[in-house]
mmCIF file of C-alpha atoms in Angstrom:
data_model
loop_
_atom_site.group_PDB
_atom_site.id
_atom_site.type_symbol
_atom_site.label_atom_id
_atom_site.label_comp_id
_atom_site.label_asym_id
_atom_site.label_seq_id
_atom_site.Cartn_x
_atom_site.Cartn_y
_atom_site.Cartn_z
ATOM 1 C CA GLU A 299 92.369 94.303 102.328
ATOM 2 C CA VAL A 300 94.723 95.983 99.874
ATOM 3 C CA GLN A 301 98.353 95.252 100.697
ATOM 4 C CA LEU A 302 101.515 96.429 98.968
ATOM 5 C CA VAL A 303 104.773 95.147 100.424
ATOM 6 C CA GLU A 304 108.064 96.472 99.080
ATOM 7 C CA SER A 305 111.381 94.697 99.441
ATOM 8 C CA GLY A 306 114.883 94.791 98.016
ATOM 9 C CA GLY A 307 116.184 98.009 99.497
ATOM 10 C CA GLY A 308 119.553 98.346 101.164
ATOM 11 C CA LEU A 309 122.978 99.919 101.025
ATOM 12 C CA VAL A 310 124.649 100.087 97.618
ATOM 13 C CA GLN A 311 127.740 101.869 96.347
ATOM 14 C CA PRO A 312 127.513 104.670 93.784
ATOM 15 C CA GLY A 313 127.303 103.170 90.326
ATOM 16 C CA GLY A 314 125.751 99.984 91.654
ATOM 17 C CA SER A 315 122.431 98.318 90.961
ATOM 18 C CA LEU A 316 119.440 97.207 92.963
ATOM 19 C CA ARG A 317 116.077 95.657 92.136
ATOM 20 C CA LEU A 318 113.055 96.550 94.200
ATOM 21 C CA SER A 319 109.974 94.368 94.365
ATOM 22 C CA CYS A 320 106.423 95.130 95.451
ATOM 23 C CA ALA A 321 104.132 92.219 96.271
ATOM 24 C CA ALA A 322 100.464 93.064 95.863
ATOM 25 C CA SER A 323 97.449 91.360 97.408
ATOM 26 C CA GLY A 324 93.820 92.052 98.226
ATOM 27 C CA PHE A 325 92.905 93.363 94.778
ATOM 28 C CA THR A 326 93.066 92.376 91.114
ATOM 29 C CA PHE A 327 96.643 93.464 90.456
ATOM 30 C CA SER A 328 96.440 92.967 86.693
ATOM 31 C CA SER A 329 93.683 95.592 86.419
ATOM 32 C CA TYR A 330 95.622 98.490 87.920
ATOM 33 C CA TRP A 331 98.286 100.919 86.806
ATOM 34 C CA MET A 332 101.119 101.021 89.331
ATOM 35 C CA HIS A 333 103.649 103.670 90.341
ATOM 36 C CA TRP A 334 106.916 104.096 92.189
ATOM 37 C CA VAL A 335 107.300 107.259 94.282
ATOM 38 C CA ARG A 336 110.331 108.114 96.407
ATOM 39 C CA GLN A 337 111.026 110.295 99.410
ATOM 40 C CA ALA A 338 114.520 111.355 100.408
ATOM 41 C CA PRO A 339 115.108 111.524 104.176
ATOM 42 C CA GLY A 340 113.238 114.499 105.608
ATOM 43 C CA LYS A 341 112.068 115.617 102.174
ATOM 44 C CA GLY A 342 108.905 115.549 100.092
ATOM 45 C CA LEU A 343 107.374 113.050 97.681
ATOM 46 C CA VAL A 344 108.782 112.638 94.180
ATOM 47 C CA TRP A 345 107.199 110.563 91.432
ATOM 48 C CA VAL A 346 109.612 108.114 89.794
ATOM 49 C CA SER A 347 107.791 105.903 87.307
ATOM 50 C CA ARG A 348 104.514 104.282 86.304
ATOM 51 C CA ILE A 349 103.379 101.281 84.313
ATOM 52 C CA ASN A 350 100.014 100.437 82.807
ATOM 53 C CA SER A 351 98.002 97.390 83.753
ATOM 54 C CA ASP A 352 99.435 94.978 81.170
ATOM 55 C CA GLY A 353 102.972 96.343 81.238
ATOM 56 C CA SER A 354 102.939 97.613 77.666
ATOM 57 C CA SER A 355 103.378 101.302 78.555
ATOM 58 C CA THR A 356 105.831 102.932 80.958
ATOM 59 C CA SER A 357 106.835 106.469 81.939
ATOM 60 C CA TYR A 358 109.730 107.880 83.941
ATOM 61 C CA ALA A 359 110.862 111.035 85.659
ATOM 62 C CA ASP A 360 113.727 112.701 83.786
ATOM 63 C CA SER A 361 116.004 112.159 86.792
ATOM 64 C CA VAL A 362 115.860 108.365 86.409
ATOM 65 C CA LYS A 363 115.216 107.921 82.684
ATOM 66 C CA GLY A 364 117.746 105.562 81.144
ATOM 67 C CA ARG A 365 118.848 104.244 84.533
ATOM 68 C CA PHE A 366 115.655 102.790 86.056
ATOM 69 C CA THR A 367 113.269 100.257 84.538
ATOM 70 C CA ILE A 368 109.784 99.532 85.815
ATOM 71 C CA SER A 369 108.165 96.187 85.070
ATOM 72 C CA ARG A 370 105.519 93.850 86.388
ATOM 73 C CA ASP A 371 104.608 90.185 86.510
ATOM 74 C CA ASN A 372 100.833 89.918 86.682
ATOM 75 C CA ALA A 373 101.011 86.157 87.214
ATOM 76 C CA LYS A 374 103.013 86.784 90.393
ATOM 77 C CA ASN A 375 101.147 89.960 91.418
ATOM 78 C CA THR A 376 104.485 91.725 91.655
ATOM 79 C CA LEU A 377 105.811 95.115 90.565
ATOM 80 C CA TYR A 378 109.531 95.730 90.049
ATOM 81 C CA LEU A 379 111.947 98.613 89.794
ATOM 82 C CA GLN A 380 115.384 97.835 88.380
ATOM 83 C CA MET A 381 117.761 100.615 89.387
ATOM 84 C CA ASN A 382 121.153 100.901 87.681
ATOM 85 C CA SER A 383 123.962 103.467 87.835
ATOM 86 C CA LEU A 384 122.774 104.560 91.253
ATOM 87 C CA ARG A 385 123.787 107.960 92.578
ATOM 88 C CA ALA A 386 123.885 109.462 96.055
ATOM 89 C CA GLU A 387 120.830 111.555 95.155
ATOM 90 C CA ASP A 388 118.804 108.360 94.619
ATOM 91 C CA THR A 389 118.932 107.739 98.377
ATOM 92 C CA ALA A 390 115.315 107.597 99.515
ATOM 93 C CA VAL A 391 112.444 105.499 100.737
ATOM 94 C CA TYR A 392 110.818 103.988 97.652
ATOM 95 C CA TYR A 393 107.063 103.425 97.748
ATOM 96 C CA CYS A 394 105.024 101.401 95.340
ATOM 97 C CA ALA A 395 101.489 102.660 94.887
ATOM 98 C CA ARG A 396 98.279 101.589 93.209
ATOM 99 C CA ALA A 397 96.469 103.933 90.853
ATOM 100 C CA PRO A 398 92.974 103.141 89.596
ATOM 101 C CA SER A 399 92.835 106.723 88.342
ATOM 102 C CA VAL A 400 94.590 108.478 91.180
ATOM 103 C CA VAL A 401 97.219 106.968 93.485
ATOM 104 C CA ASP A 402 95.120 105.583 96.322
ATOM 105 C CA TYR A 403 97.073 102.937 98.239
ATOM 106 C CA TRP A 404 100.763 103.027 99.130
ATOM 107 C CA GLY A 405 103.098 100.379 100.480
ATOM 108 C CA GLN A 406 105.167 100.936 103.605
ATOM 109 C CA GLY A 407 108.270 101.701 101.572
ATOM 110 C CA THR A 408 111.793 100.294 101.324
ATOM 111 C CA LEU A 409 114.899 102.345 102.028
ATOM 112 C CA VAL A 410 117.632 102.614 99.419
ATOM 113 C CA THR A 411 120.919 104.145 100.544
ATOM 114 C CA VAL A 412 123.565 104.955 97.965
ATOM 115 C CA SER A 413 126.886 105.557 99.668
ATOM 116 C CA SER A 414 130.492 104.446 99.592
ATOM 117 C CA GLU B 269 106.579 120.245 84.331
ATOM 118 C CA ILE B 270 103.704 121.479 86.460
ATOM 119 C CA VAL B 271 104.972 123.000 89.688
ATOM 120 C CA LEU B 272 102.716 122.843 92.734
ATOM 121 C CA THR B 273 103.352 125.423 95.449
ATOM 122 C CA GLN B 274 101.775 124.902 98.855
ATOM 123 C CA SER B 275 101.310 127.448 101.600
ATOM 124 C CA PRO B 276 102.124 127.608 104.367
ATOM 125 C CA ASP B 277 105.156 125.330 104.716
ATOM 126 C CA PHE B 278 104.495 124.963 108.435
ATOM 127 C CA GLN B 279 101.651 125.833 110.752
ATOM 128 C CA SER B 280 101.249 125.413 114.497
ATOM 129 C CA VAL B 281 97.577 125.161 115.434
ATOM 130 C CA THR B 282 95.402 124.389 118.441
ATOM 131 C CA PRO B 283 92.785 121.639 118.591
ATOM 132 C CA LYS B 284 89.310 122.580 117.284
ATOM 133 C CA GLU B 285 90.837 125.302 115.117
ATOM 134 C CA LYS B 286 89.984 125.484 111.405
ATOM 135 C CA VAL B 287 92.976 124.999 109.091
ATOM 136 C CA THR B 288 93.316 125.971 105.444
ATOM 137 C CA ILE B 289 96.162 124.792 103.221
ATOM 138 C CA THR B 290 96.463 126.116 99.696
ATOM 139 C CA CYS B 291 98.050 124.618 96.606
ATOM 140 C CA ARG B 292 98.750 126.649 93.492
ATOM 141 C CA ALA B 293 99.584 125.041 90.159
ATOM 142 C CA SER B 294 101.906 126.673 87.640
ATOM 143 C CA GLN B 295 99.325 126.029 84.910
ATOM 144 C CA SER B 296 95.715 124.920 84.757
ATOM 145 C CA ILE B 297 95.121 121.311 85.781
ATOM 146 C CA GLY B 298 91.344 121.286 85.825
ATOM 147 C CA SER B 299 90.303 119.254 88.845
ATOM 148 C CA SER B 300 93.167 116.725 88.670
ATOM 149 C CA LEU B 301 94.427 117.678 92.121
ATOM 150 C CA HIS B 302 94.565 115.313 95.075
ATOM 151 C CA TRP B 303 95.506 115.623 98.754
ATOM 152 C CA TYR B 304 97.482 113.232 100.943
ATOM 153 C CA GLN B 305 98.257 113.064 104.646
ATOM 154 C CA GLN B 306 101.523 111.579 105.847
ATOM 155 C CA LYS B 307 102.132 110.978 109.531
ATOM 156 C CA PRO B 308 105.689 110.443 110.808
ATOM 157 C CA ASP B 309 107.149 107.086 109.744
ATOM 158 C CA GLN B 310 104.022 106.195 107.783
ATOM 159 C CA SER B 311 103.199 106.072 104.109
ATOM 160 C CA PRO B 312 100.901 108.712 102.616
ATOM 161 C CA LYS B 313 97.139 108.337 102.846
ATOM 162 C CA LEU B 314 94.690 109.690 100.271
ATOM 163 C CA LEU B 315 92.358 112.301 101.779
ATOM 164 C CA ILE B 316 90.659 114.016 98.839
ATOM 165 C CA LYS B 317 90.679 113.190 95.125
ATOM 166 C CA TYR B 318 89.853 115.357 92.116
ATOM 167 C CA ALA B 319 89.914 118.544 94.169
ATOM 168 C CA SER B 320 86.761 117.942 96.168
ATOM 169 C CA GLN B 321 85.737 114.283 96.099
ATOM 170 C CA SER B 322 85.660 112.638 99.504
ATOM 171 C CA ILE B 323 87.307 109.306 100.240
ATOM 172 C CA SER B 324 85.586 106.508 102.129
ATOM 173 C CA GLY B 325 86.859 106.251 105.686
ATOM 174 C CA VAL B 326 88.319 109.762 105.806
ATOM 175 C CA PRO B 327 86.737 111.958 108.523
ATOM 176 C CA SER B 328 84.240 114.504 107.235
ATOM 177 C CA ARG B 329 86.225 117.376 108.759
ATOM 178 C CA PHE B 330 88.539 117.107 105.729
ATOM 179 C CA SER B 331 87.281 118.835 102.583
ATOM 180 C CA GLY B 332 88.742 120.195 99.367
ATOM 181 C CA SER B 333 87.845 122.839 96.837
ATOM 182 C CA GLY B 334 89.171 124.604 93.788
ATOM 183 C CA SER B 335 89.826 124.125 90.100
ATOM 184 C CA GLY B 336 92.212 125.346 87.450
ATOM 185 C CA THR B 337 95.257 126.604 89.348
ATOM 186 C CA ASP B 338 94.075 127.307 92.889
ATOM 187 C CA PHE B 339 93.077 124.635 95.373
ATOM 188 C CA THR B 340 92.359 124.432 99.075
ATOM 189 C CA LEU B 341 92.340 121.706 101.702
ATOM 190 C CA THR B 342 90.276 122.594 104.752
ATOM 191 C CA ILE B 343 90.347 120.809 108.062
ATOM 192 C CA ASN B 344 87.437 121.785 110.284
ATOM 193 C CA SER B 345 87.735 121.384 114.034
ATOM 194 C CA LEU B 346 91.303 120.100 114.059
ATOM 195 C CA GLU B 347 92.082 117.075 116.221
ATOM 196 C CA ALA B 348 95.391 116.048 117.794
ATOM 197 C CA GLU B 349 95.633 113.064 115.434
ATOM 198 C CA ASP B 350 95.775 115.469 112.445
ATOM 199 C CA ALA B 351 99.405 116.335 113.200
ATOM 200 C CA ALA B 352 101.072 115.356 109.940
ATOM 201 C CA ALA B 353 102.490 116.558 106.658
ATOM 202 C CA TYR B 354 99.998 117.288 103.899
ATOM 203 C CA TYR B 355 100.813 117.103 100.197
ATOM 204 C CA CYS B 356 98.926 118.110 97.091
ATOM 205 C CA HIS B 357 99.514 116.090 93.909
ATOM 206 C CA GLN B 358 98.557 116.615 90.276
ATOM 207 C CA SER B 359 97.733 113.842 87.832
ATOM 208 C CA SER B 360 96.924 116.116 84.884
ATOM 209 C CA SER B 361 100.164 115.588 82.991
ATOM 210 C CA LEU B 362 103.518 113.863 83.165
ATOM 211 C CA PRO B 363 105.690 114.108 85.054
ATOM 212 C CA LEU B 364 103.326 113.681 87.964
ATOM 213 C CA THR B 365 104.256 116.161 90.653
ATOM 214 C CA PHE B 366 103.676 116.880 94.319
ATOM 215 C CA GLY B 367 103.676 120.062 96.336
ATOM 216 C CA GLN B 368 106.556 120.572 98.748
ATOM 217 C CA GLY B 369 104.345 119.705 101.714
ATOM 218 C CA THR B 370 102.772 121.513 104.644
ATOM 219 C CA ARG B 371 103.635 120.351 108.135
ATOM 220 C CA LEU B 372 100.945 120.797 110.764
ATOM 221 C CA GLU B 373 101.964 120.882 114.402
ATOM 222 C CA ILE B 374 99.342 120.650 117.127
ATOM 223 C CA LYS B 375 99.971 122.950 120.079
#
């Protein structure tokens, strides 16, 4: 069974940093591209970032470029999102998702709240 | 950036009714359009990929059609468990984008 379990969310002050993790199991993690997608409270889905299967290629939404860094450790079956210079508008549930060609499985999400 | 516009934003429907949700892309995306269902307090679930391809385990009452810029998700014989938000999503070009969502309420 495919499982994606996010962790690392919480309350952080504006300008602060947070690192999210996503532990994957039930599939060959190193074979899949992975994504982060976020959803502000009561709002829609917004793509944040993606990384290819070996970690050599990454892409970001303009809203997070230069502040967020996606990475992965295939030996640990774990995806990461390092978030720096956080803003109030980054407040959201952050989902990691698997993408063989299209995003097919999503984790349960972890809530990040940016507030003073 | 490719903008996806869904209609309607909200629909209140009765069980067994047929529902149609549309998604229009701001430029042609071929068949790189996918549909997700998100129930309250749950993560999204893939319903249809590449405009019309079915997904294992998804009830057959869900179907998709379209290509280019105009796409449709159809739910035949709606059931109470279909109360959810539905999102279209394009994977044709970066940045990946989603429609604003359509919320279905069951009367």
